[in-house]
Short mmCIF file of C-alpha atoms in Angstrom, two decimals:
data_model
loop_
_atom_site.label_atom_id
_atom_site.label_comp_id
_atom_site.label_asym_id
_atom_site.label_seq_id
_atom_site.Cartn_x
_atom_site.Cartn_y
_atom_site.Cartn_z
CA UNK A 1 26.80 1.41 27.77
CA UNK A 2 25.98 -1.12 24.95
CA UNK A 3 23.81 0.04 21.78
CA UNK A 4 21.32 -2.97 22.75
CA UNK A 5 20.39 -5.16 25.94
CA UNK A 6 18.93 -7.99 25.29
CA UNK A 7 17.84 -9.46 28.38
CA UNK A 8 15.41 -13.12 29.21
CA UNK A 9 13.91 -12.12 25.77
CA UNK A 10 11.16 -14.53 24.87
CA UNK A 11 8.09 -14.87 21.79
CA UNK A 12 5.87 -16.95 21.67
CA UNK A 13 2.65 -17.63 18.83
CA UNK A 14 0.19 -19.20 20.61
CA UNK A 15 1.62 -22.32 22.43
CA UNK A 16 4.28 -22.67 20.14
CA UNK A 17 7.62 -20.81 22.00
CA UNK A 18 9.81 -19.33 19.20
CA UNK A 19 11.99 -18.00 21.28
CA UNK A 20 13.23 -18.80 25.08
CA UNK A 21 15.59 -16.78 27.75
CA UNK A 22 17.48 -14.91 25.04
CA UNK A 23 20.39 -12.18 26.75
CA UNK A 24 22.38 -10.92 24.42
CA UNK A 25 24.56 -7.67 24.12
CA UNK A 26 25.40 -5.91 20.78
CA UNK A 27 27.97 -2.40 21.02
CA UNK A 28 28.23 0.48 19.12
CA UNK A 29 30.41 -0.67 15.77
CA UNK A 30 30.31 -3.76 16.67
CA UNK A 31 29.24 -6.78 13.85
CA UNK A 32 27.56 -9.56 15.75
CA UNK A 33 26.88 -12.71 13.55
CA UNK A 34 23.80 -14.72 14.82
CA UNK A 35 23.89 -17.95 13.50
CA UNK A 36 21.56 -20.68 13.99
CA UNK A 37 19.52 -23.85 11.61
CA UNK A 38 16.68 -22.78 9.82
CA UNK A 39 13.73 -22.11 12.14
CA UNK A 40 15.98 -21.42 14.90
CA UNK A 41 14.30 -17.79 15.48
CA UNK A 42 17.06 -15.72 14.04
CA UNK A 43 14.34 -13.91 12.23
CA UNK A 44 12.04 -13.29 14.94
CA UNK A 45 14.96 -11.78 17.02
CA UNK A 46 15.51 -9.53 14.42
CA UNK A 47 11.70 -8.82 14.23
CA UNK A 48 11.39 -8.57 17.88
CA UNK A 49 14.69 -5.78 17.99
CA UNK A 50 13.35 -3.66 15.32
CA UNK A 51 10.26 -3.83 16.85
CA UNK A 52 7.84 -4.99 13.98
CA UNK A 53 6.63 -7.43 16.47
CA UNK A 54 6.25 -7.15 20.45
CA UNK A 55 8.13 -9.97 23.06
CA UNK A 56 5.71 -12.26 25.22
CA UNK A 57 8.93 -11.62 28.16
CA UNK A 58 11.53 -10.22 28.62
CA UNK A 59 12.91 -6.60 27.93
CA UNK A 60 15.16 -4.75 24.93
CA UNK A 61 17.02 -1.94 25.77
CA UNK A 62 18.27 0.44 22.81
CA UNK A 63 20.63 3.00 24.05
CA UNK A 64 19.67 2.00 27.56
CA UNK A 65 15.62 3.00 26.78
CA UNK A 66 13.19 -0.29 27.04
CA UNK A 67 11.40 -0.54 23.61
CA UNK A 68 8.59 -3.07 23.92
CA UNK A 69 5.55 -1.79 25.63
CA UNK A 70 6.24 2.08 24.50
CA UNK A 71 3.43 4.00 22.56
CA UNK A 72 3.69 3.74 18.72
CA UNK A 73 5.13 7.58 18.23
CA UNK A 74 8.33 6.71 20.63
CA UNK A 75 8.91 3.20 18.91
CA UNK A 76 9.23 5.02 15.92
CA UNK A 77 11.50 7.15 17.00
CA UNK A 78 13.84 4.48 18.19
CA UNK A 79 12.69 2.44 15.07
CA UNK A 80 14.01 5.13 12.99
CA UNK A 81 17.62 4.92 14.37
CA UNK A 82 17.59 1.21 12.85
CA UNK A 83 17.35 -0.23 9.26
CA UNK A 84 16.61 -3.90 8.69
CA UNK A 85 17.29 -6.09 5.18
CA UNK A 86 15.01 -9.15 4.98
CA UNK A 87 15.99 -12.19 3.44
CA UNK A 88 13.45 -11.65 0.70
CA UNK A 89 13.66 -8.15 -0.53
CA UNK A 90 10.82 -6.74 -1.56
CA UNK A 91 10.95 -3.60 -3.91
CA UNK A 92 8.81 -0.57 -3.89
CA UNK A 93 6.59 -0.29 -7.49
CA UNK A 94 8.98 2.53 -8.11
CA UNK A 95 12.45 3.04 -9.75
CA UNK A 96 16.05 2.18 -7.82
CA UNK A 97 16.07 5.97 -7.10
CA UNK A 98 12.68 6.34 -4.94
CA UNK A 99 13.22 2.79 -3.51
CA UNK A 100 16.97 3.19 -2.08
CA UNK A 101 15.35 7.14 -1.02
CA UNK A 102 12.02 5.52 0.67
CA UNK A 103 13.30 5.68 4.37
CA UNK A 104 14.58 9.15 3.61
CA UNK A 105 11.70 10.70 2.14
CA UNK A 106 9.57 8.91 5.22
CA UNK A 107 11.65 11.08 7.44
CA UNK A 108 11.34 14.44 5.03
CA UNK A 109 14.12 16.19 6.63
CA UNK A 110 16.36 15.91 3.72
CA UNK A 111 15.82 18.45 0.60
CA UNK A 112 15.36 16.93 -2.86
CA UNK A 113 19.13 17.57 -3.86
CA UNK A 114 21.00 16.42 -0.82
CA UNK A 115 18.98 13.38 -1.24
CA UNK A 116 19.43 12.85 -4.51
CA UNK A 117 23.14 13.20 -3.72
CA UNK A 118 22.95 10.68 -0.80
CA UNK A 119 21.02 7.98 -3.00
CA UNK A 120 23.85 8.25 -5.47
CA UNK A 121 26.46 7.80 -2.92
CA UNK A 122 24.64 4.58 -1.40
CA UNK A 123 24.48 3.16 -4.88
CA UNK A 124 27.66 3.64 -5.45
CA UNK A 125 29.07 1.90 -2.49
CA UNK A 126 26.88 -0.89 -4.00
CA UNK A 127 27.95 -1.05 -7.52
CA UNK A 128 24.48 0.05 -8.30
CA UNK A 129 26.11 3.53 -10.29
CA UNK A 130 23.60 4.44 -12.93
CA UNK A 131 20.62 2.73 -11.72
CA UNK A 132 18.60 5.27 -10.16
CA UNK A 133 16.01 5.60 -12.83
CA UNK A 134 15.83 1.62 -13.48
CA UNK A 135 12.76 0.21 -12.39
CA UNK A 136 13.38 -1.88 -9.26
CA UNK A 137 11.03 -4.71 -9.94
CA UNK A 138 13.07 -5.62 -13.09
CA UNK A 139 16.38 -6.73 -11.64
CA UNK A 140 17.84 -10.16 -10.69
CA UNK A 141 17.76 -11.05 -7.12
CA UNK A 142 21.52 -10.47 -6.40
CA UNK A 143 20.64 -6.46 -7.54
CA UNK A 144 17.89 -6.27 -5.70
CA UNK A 145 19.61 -7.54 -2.59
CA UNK A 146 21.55 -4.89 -2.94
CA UNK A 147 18.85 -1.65 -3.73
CA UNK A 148 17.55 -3.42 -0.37
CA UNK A 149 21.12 -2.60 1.65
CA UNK A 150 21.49 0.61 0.03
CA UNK A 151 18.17 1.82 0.81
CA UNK A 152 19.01 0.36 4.32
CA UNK A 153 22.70 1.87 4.52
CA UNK A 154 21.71 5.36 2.92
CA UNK A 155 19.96 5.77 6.50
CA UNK A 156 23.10 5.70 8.02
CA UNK A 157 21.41 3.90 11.17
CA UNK A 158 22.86 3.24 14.46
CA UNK A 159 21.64 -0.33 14.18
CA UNK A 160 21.86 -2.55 10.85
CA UNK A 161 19.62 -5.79 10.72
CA UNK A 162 20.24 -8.20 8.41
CA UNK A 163 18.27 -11.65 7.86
CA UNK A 164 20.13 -13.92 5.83
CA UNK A 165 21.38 -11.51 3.06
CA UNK A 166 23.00 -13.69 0.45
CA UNK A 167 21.27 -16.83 1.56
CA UNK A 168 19.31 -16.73 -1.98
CA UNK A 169 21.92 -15.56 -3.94
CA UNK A 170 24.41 -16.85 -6.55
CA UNK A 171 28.32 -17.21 -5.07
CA UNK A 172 29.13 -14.31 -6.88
CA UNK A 173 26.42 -12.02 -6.04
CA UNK A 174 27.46 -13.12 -1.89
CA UNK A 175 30.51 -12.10 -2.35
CA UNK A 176 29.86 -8.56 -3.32
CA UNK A 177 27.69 -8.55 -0.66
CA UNK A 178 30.05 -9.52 1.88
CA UNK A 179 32.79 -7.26 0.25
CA UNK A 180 29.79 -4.62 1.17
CA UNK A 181 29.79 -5.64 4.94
CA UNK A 182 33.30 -5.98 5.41
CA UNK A 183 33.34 -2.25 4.46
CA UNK A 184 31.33 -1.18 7.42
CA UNK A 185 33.63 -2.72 9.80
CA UNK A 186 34.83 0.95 9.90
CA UNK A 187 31.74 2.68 10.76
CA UNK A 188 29.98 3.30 13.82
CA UNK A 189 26.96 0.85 12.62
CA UNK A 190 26.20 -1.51 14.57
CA UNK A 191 25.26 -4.83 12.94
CA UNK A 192 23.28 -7.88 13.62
CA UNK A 193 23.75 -10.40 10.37
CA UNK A 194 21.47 -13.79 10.73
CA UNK A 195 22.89 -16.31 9.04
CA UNK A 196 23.06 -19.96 8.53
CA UNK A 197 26.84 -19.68 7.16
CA UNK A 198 29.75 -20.22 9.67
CA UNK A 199 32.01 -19.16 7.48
CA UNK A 200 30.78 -15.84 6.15
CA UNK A 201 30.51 -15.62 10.32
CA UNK A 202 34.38 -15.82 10.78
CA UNK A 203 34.82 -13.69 7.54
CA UNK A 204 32.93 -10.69 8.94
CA UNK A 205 31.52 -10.48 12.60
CA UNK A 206 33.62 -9.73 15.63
CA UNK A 207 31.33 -12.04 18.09
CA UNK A 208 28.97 -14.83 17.07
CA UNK A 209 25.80 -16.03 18.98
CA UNK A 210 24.34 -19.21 18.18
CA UNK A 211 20.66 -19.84 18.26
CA UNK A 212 19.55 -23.26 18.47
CA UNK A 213 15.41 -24.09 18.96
CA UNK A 214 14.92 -20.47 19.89
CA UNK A 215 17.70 -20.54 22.54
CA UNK A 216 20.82 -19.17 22.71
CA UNK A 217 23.57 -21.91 23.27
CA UNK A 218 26.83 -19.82 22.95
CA UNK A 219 28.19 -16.10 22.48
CA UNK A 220 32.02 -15.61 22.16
CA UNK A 221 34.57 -14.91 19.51
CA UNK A 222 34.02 -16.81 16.19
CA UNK A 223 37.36 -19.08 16.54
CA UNK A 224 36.11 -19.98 19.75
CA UNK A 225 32.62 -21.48 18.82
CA UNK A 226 32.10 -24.64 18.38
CA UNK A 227 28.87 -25.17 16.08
CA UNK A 228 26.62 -28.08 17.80
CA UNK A 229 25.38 -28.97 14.75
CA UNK B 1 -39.21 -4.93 -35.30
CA UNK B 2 -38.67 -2.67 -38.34
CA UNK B 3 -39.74 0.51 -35.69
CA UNK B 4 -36.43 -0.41 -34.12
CA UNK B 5 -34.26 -1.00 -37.10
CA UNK B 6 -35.81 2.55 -38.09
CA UNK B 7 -35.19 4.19 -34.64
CA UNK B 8 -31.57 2.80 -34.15
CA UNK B 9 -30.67 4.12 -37.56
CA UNK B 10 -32.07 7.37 -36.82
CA UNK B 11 -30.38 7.26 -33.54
CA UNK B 12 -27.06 6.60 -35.08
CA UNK B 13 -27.96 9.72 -37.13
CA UNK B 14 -28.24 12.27 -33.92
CA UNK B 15 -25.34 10.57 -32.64
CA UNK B 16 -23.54 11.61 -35.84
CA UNK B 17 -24.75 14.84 -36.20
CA UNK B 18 -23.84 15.85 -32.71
CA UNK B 19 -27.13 16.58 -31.61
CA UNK B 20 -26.80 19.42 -29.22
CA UNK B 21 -29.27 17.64 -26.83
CA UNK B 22 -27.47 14.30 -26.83
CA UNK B 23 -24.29 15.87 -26.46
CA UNK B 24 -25.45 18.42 -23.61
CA UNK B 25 -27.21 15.28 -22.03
CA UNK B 26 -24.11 13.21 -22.12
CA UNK B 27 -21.92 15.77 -21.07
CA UNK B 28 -23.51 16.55 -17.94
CA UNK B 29 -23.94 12.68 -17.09
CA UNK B 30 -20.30 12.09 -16.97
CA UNK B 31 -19.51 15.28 -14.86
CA UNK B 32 -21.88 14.40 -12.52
CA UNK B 33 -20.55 10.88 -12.53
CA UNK B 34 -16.82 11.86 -12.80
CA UNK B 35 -17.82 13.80 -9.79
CA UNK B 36 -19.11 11.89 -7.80
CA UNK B 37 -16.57 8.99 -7.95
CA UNK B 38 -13.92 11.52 -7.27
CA UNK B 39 -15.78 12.86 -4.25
CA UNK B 40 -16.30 9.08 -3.16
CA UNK B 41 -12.48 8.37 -4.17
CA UNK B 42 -11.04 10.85 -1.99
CA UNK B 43 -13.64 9.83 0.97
CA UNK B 44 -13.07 6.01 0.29
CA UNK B 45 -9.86 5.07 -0.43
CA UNK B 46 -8.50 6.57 2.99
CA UNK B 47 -11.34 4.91 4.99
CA UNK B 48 -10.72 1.77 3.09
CA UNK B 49 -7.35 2.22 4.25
CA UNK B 50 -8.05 2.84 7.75
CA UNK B 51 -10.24 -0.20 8.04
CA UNK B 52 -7.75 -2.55 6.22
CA UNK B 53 -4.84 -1.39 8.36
CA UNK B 54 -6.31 -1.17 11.83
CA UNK B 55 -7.15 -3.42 14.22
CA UNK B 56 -11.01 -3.10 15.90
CA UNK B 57 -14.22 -5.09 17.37
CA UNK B 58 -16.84 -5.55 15.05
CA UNK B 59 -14.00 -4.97 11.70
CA UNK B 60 -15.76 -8.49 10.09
CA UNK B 61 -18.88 -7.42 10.70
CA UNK B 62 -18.37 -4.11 9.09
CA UNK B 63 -16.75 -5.12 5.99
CA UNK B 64 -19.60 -7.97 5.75
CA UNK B 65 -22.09 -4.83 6.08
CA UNK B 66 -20.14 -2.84 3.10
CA UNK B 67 -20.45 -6.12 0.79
CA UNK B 68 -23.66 -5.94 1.47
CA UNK B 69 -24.53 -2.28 0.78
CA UNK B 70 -22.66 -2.94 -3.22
CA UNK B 71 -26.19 -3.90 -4.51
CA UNK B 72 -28.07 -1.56 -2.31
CA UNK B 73 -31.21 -0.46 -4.70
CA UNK B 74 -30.68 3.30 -5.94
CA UNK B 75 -33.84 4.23 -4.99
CA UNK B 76 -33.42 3.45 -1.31
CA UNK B 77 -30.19 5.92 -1.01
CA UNK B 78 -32.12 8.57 -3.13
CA UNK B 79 -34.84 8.49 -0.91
CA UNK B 80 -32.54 8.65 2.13
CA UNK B 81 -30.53 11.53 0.47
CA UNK B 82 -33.95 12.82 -0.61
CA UNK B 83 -34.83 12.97 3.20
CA UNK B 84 -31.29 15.09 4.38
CA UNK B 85 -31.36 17.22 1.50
CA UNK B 86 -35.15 18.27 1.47
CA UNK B 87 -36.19 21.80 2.76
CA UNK B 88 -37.14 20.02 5.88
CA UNK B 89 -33.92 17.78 6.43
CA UNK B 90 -30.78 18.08 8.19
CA UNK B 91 -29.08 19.82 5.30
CA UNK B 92 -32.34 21.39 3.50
CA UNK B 93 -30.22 24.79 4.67
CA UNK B 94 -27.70 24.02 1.47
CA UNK B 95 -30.05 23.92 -0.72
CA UNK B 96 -29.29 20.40 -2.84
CA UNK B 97 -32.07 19.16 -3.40
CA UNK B 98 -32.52 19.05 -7.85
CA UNK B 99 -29.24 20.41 -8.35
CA UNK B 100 -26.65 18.75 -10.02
CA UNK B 101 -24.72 19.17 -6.64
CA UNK B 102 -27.07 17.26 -4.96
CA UNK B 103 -26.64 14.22 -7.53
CA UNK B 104 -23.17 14.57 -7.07
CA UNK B 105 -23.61 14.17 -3.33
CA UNK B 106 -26.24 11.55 -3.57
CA UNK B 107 -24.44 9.28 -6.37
CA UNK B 108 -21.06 9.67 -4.11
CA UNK B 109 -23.21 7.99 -1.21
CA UNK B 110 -24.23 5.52 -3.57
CA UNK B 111 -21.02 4.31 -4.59
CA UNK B 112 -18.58 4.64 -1.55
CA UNK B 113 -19.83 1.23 -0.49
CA UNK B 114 -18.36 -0.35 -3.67
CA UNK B 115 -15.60 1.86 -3.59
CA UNK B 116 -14.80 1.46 -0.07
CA UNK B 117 -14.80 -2.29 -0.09
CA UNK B 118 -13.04 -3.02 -3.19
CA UNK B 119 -10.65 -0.74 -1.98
CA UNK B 120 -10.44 -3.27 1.40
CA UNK B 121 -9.78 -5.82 -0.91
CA UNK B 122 -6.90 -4.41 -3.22
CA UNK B 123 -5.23 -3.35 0.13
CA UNK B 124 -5.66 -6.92 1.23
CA UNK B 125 -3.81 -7.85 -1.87
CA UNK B 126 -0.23 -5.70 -0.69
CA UNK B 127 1.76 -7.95 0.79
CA UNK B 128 2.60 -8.19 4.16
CA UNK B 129 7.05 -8.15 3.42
CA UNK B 130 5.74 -4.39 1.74
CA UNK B 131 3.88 -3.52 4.82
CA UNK B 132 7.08 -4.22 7.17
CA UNK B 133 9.70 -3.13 4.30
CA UNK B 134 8.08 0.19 5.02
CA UNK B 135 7.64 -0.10 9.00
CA UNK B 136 11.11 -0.78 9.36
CA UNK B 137 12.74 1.80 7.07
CA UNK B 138 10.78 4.67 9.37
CA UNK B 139 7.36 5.15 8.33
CA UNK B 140 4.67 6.14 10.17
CA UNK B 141 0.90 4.36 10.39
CA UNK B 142 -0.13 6.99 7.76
CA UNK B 143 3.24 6.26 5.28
CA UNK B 144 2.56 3.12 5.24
CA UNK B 145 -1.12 3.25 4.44
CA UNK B 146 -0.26 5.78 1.37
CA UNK B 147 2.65 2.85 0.49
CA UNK B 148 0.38 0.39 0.22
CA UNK B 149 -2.51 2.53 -1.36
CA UNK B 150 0.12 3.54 -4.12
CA UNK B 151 0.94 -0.16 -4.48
CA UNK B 152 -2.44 -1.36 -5.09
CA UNK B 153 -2.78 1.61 -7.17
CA UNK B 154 -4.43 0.03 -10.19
CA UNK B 155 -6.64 -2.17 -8.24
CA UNK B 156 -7.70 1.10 -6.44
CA UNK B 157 -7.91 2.63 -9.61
CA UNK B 158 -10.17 -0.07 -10.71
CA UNK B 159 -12.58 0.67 -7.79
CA UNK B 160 -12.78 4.04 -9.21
CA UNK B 161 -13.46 2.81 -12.61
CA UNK B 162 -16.16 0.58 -11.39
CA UNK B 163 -17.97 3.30 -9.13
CA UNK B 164 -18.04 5.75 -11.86
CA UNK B 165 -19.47 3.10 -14.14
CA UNK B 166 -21.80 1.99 -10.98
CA UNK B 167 -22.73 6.53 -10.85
CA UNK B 168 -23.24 6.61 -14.44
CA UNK B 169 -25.55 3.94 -14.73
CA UNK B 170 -28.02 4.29 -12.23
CA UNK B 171 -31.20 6.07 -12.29
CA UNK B 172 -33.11 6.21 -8.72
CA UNK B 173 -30.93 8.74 -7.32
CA UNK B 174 -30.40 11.17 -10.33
CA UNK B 175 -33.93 11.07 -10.89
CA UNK B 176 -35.19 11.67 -7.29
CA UNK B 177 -32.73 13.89 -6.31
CA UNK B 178 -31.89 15.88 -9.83
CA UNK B 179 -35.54 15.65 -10.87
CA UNK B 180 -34.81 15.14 -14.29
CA UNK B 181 -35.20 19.19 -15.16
CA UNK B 182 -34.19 19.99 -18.29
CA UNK B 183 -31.04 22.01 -19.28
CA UNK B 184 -30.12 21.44 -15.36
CA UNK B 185 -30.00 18.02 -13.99
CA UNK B 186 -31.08 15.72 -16.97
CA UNK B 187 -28.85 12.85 -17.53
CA UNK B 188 -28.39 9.93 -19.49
CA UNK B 189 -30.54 7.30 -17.58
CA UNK B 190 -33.29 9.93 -16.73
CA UNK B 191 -33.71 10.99 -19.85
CA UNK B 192 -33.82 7.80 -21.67
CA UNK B 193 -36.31 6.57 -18.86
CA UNK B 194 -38.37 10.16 -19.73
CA UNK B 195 -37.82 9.87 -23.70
CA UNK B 196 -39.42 6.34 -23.94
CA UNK B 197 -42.20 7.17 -21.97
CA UNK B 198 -43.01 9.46 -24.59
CA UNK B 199 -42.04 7.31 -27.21
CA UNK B 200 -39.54 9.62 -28.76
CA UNK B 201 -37.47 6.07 -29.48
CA UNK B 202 -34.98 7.92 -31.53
CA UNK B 203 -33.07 10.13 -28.66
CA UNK B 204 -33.98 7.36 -26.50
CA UNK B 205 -31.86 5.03 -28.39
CA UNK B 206 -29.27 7.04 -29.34
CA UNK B 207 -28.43 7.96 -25.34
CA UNK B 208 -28.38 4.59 -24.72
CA UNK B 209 -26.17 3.49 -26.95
CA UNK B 210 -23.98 6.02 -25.85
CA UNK B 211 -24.68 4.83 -22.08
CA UNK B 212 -23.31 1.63 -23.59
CA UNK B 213 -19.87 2.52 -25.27
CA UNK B 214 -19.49 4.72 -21.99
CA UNK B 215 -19.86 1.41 -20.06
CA UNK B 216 -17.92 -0.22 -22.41
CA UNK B 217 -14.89 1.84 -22.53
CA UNK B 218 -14.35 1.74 -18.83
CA UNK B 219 -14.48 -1.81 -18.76
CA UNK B 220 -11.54 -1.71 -21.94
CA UNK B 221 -9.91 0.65 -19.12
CA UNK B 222 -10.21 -1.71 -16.45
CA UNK B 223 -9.12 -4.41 -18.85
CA UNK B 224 -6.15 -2.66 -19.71
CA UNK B 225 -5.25 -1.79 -15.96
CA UNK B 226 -5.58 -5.30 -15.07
CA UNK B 227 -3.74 -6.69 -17.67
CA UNK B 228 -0.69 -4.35 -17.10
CA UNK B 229 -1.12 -5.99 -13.13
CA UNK B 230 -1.11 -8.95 -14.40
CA UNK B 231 2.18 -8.64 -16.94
CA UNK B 232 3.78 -6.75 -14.07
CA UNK B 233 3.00 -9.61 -11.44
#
């Protein structure tokens, strides 16, 4: 059973169709790199799975249960097994500490000091050691990038979305990142990385899907896609 | 013109002195105002936050209605309070009606129109990536109302600001529903109305320039919280 079934997905705003006929597949610990020009509805896949935003057609199944169309108290729960990193972090008026523990505390099953502990840990795997009591609206992009995958990645979801994580970033701030995501080849996480970068495609995700004008043009192994642009 | 130069000296005087009156008067003003724009606060700034966040017919209409209601005239919500709290009223049982409880009640009413609409507003402000930032990392309709009330805090704070300035100020409803009784519900409007009616200038002058730095050091606070916005932005 795949972690998510994508099947005839389509969104539309108003007449303008973002996306069209979208199936797609994504397993458990598997990285799937979705690739696609600018505008190409990466982000409103990722919007649509984590369901922030409802399909006009189509159906998503997350561990074989149909999301869309669910009351808000069950979408939540399936929400909750996910984590998504936007292209444009956005920090929390808070310090690194309450921002990488927000999705934690939202959940308030965790006691102060295991969370505490937990935060630490995700920093750590981030290079972030030390900034807990920093606050988060201070740093440079790169860091903040970074509080935005921890905070993601201390959830320990089933399901990791991320839009375009290093697209604003300097070369060396991208390449930490993708040191970070190479690391979770390991783990059970699945992943979902937009991106507009072939290469960092082939670096890290086991299967690439291409998105061109809100379709899907090819799925398959990265050495065997052919970009068509 | 010299009666005045006279009167605001000897005002300064009472003020200096620490009249017991002036500072009983002015004591009781800003409880009762503190109050009641903590009683509208924790009323307001949830409701405000329920209409920002959902979705409903009419929502335009409504917040067009709450603009509308800032200037409403004092002494058209004392009258109305005057009508639920009197003996013969809905809630002439709790017995309101020139207490200091009542003003509280009665300037809280006046107020949570300003205090519910600015509120709308600073919520407005949040953007939406902070909205979805929280949605996505788990948290419920009522997390992400408190994350967005907590990052507007200081323009909600403002609202506060402004409807305890807005309480403190007025004089309709403290003096139709406190009755200006002495010792009890006098405050710093009704008595300065009550003190120049019978010419006693002096104590008139010296509450109001009280009134006046009052006013004027919540609009240094304001200053200050929007200015730290401002730097933080």
């Amino acid at each position: 059973m795949a972690l998510l079934e994508i099947s005839s997905l389509g969104k539309s705003y108003g007449k303008a169709e973002v996306l069209k006929g979208i199936d797609l597949t994504v397993e458990r610990g598997e990285i799937l790199g979705l690739i696609g020009p600018t505008g190409s509805g990466k982000t409103t896949l990722l919007r649509l799975v984590n369901l922030l935003d409802e399909p006009s057609t189509g159906s998503i199944l997350f561990e074989d249960r149909e999301v869309s169309g669910r009351p808000e108290r069950e979408k939540l729960s399936m929400r909750r097994k996910m984590a998504m990193v936007f292209q444009k972090p956005v920090m929390f008026k808070a310090s690194v500490e309450e921002n990488v523990s927000f999705g934690l505390r939202m959940r308030g099953r965790v006691d102060a000091k295991e969370m505490r502990g937990q935060t630490k840990e995700a920093l750590a795997a981030m290079g972030l050691s030390g900034y807990e009591s920093r606050d988060a609206n201070t740093l440079s992009g790169g860091e903040m990038q970074r509080i935005a995958l921890a905070r993601a990645w201390v959830l320990q979801p089933e399901l990791l979305l991320l839009d375009e994580p290093t697209a604003n970033l300097d070369p060396g701030s991208a390449a930490s990142i993708d040191r970070l995501l190479h690391s979770l080849a390991d783990s059970r996480t699945a992943v979902i990385l937009a991106t507009h970068n072939m290469q960092q495609c082939r670096k890290l995700a086991d299967r690439v899907a291409v998105l061109q004008a809100g379709r899907l043009v090819a799925v398959g192994k990265s050495e065997e896609i052919t970009l068509p642009w | 013109m010299e009666e005045i130069y006279s009167g605001l000296l000897r005002a300064l005087d009472l003020i200096a002195a620490r009249d017991p009156q002036v500072v009983e008067i002015t004591l009781r003003a800003i409880f009762i105002s503190l109050s009641s724009a903590f009683l509208a606060g924790i009323i307001c700034i949830p409701l405000g936050g329920i209409i920002e966040f959902r979705q409903f017919w009419g929502k335009r209409a409504l917040i067009n209605l709450i603009q509308t209601f800032y200037s409403l005239p004092t002494v058209t919500v004392g009258l109305l309070v005057f009508l639920l709290i009197s003996h013969s009223g809905p809630l002439g049982g709790l017995n309101l009606l020139f207490s200091p409880t009542g003003m509280i009640f009665g300037q809280a009413i006046l107020v949570s129109p300003i205090m519910i609409g600015l509120t709308i507003t600073a919520l407005a402000g949040v953007s939406t990536p902070i909205r979805d930032t929280a949605k996505s990392l788990g948290a419920t309709e009522m997390q992400i109302i408190i994350t967005v009330i907590k990052e507007a805090r200081v323009a909600v704070m403002a609202a506060v600001l402004l409807g305890f300035g807005r309480a403190l100020s007025e004089v309709g409803v403290a003096m139709m529903i406190g009755g200006n009784i002495r010792g009890y519900t006098r405050v710093l409007t009704t008595a300065i109305a009550l003190e120049t009616s019978m010419g006693n200038l002096e104590l008139s002058m010296a509450l109001g320039i009280i009134l006046i730095f009052i006013s004027l050091a919540i609009n240094l606070l304001l200053n200050r919280f929007q200015g730290r916005k401002e730097w933080r932005s």
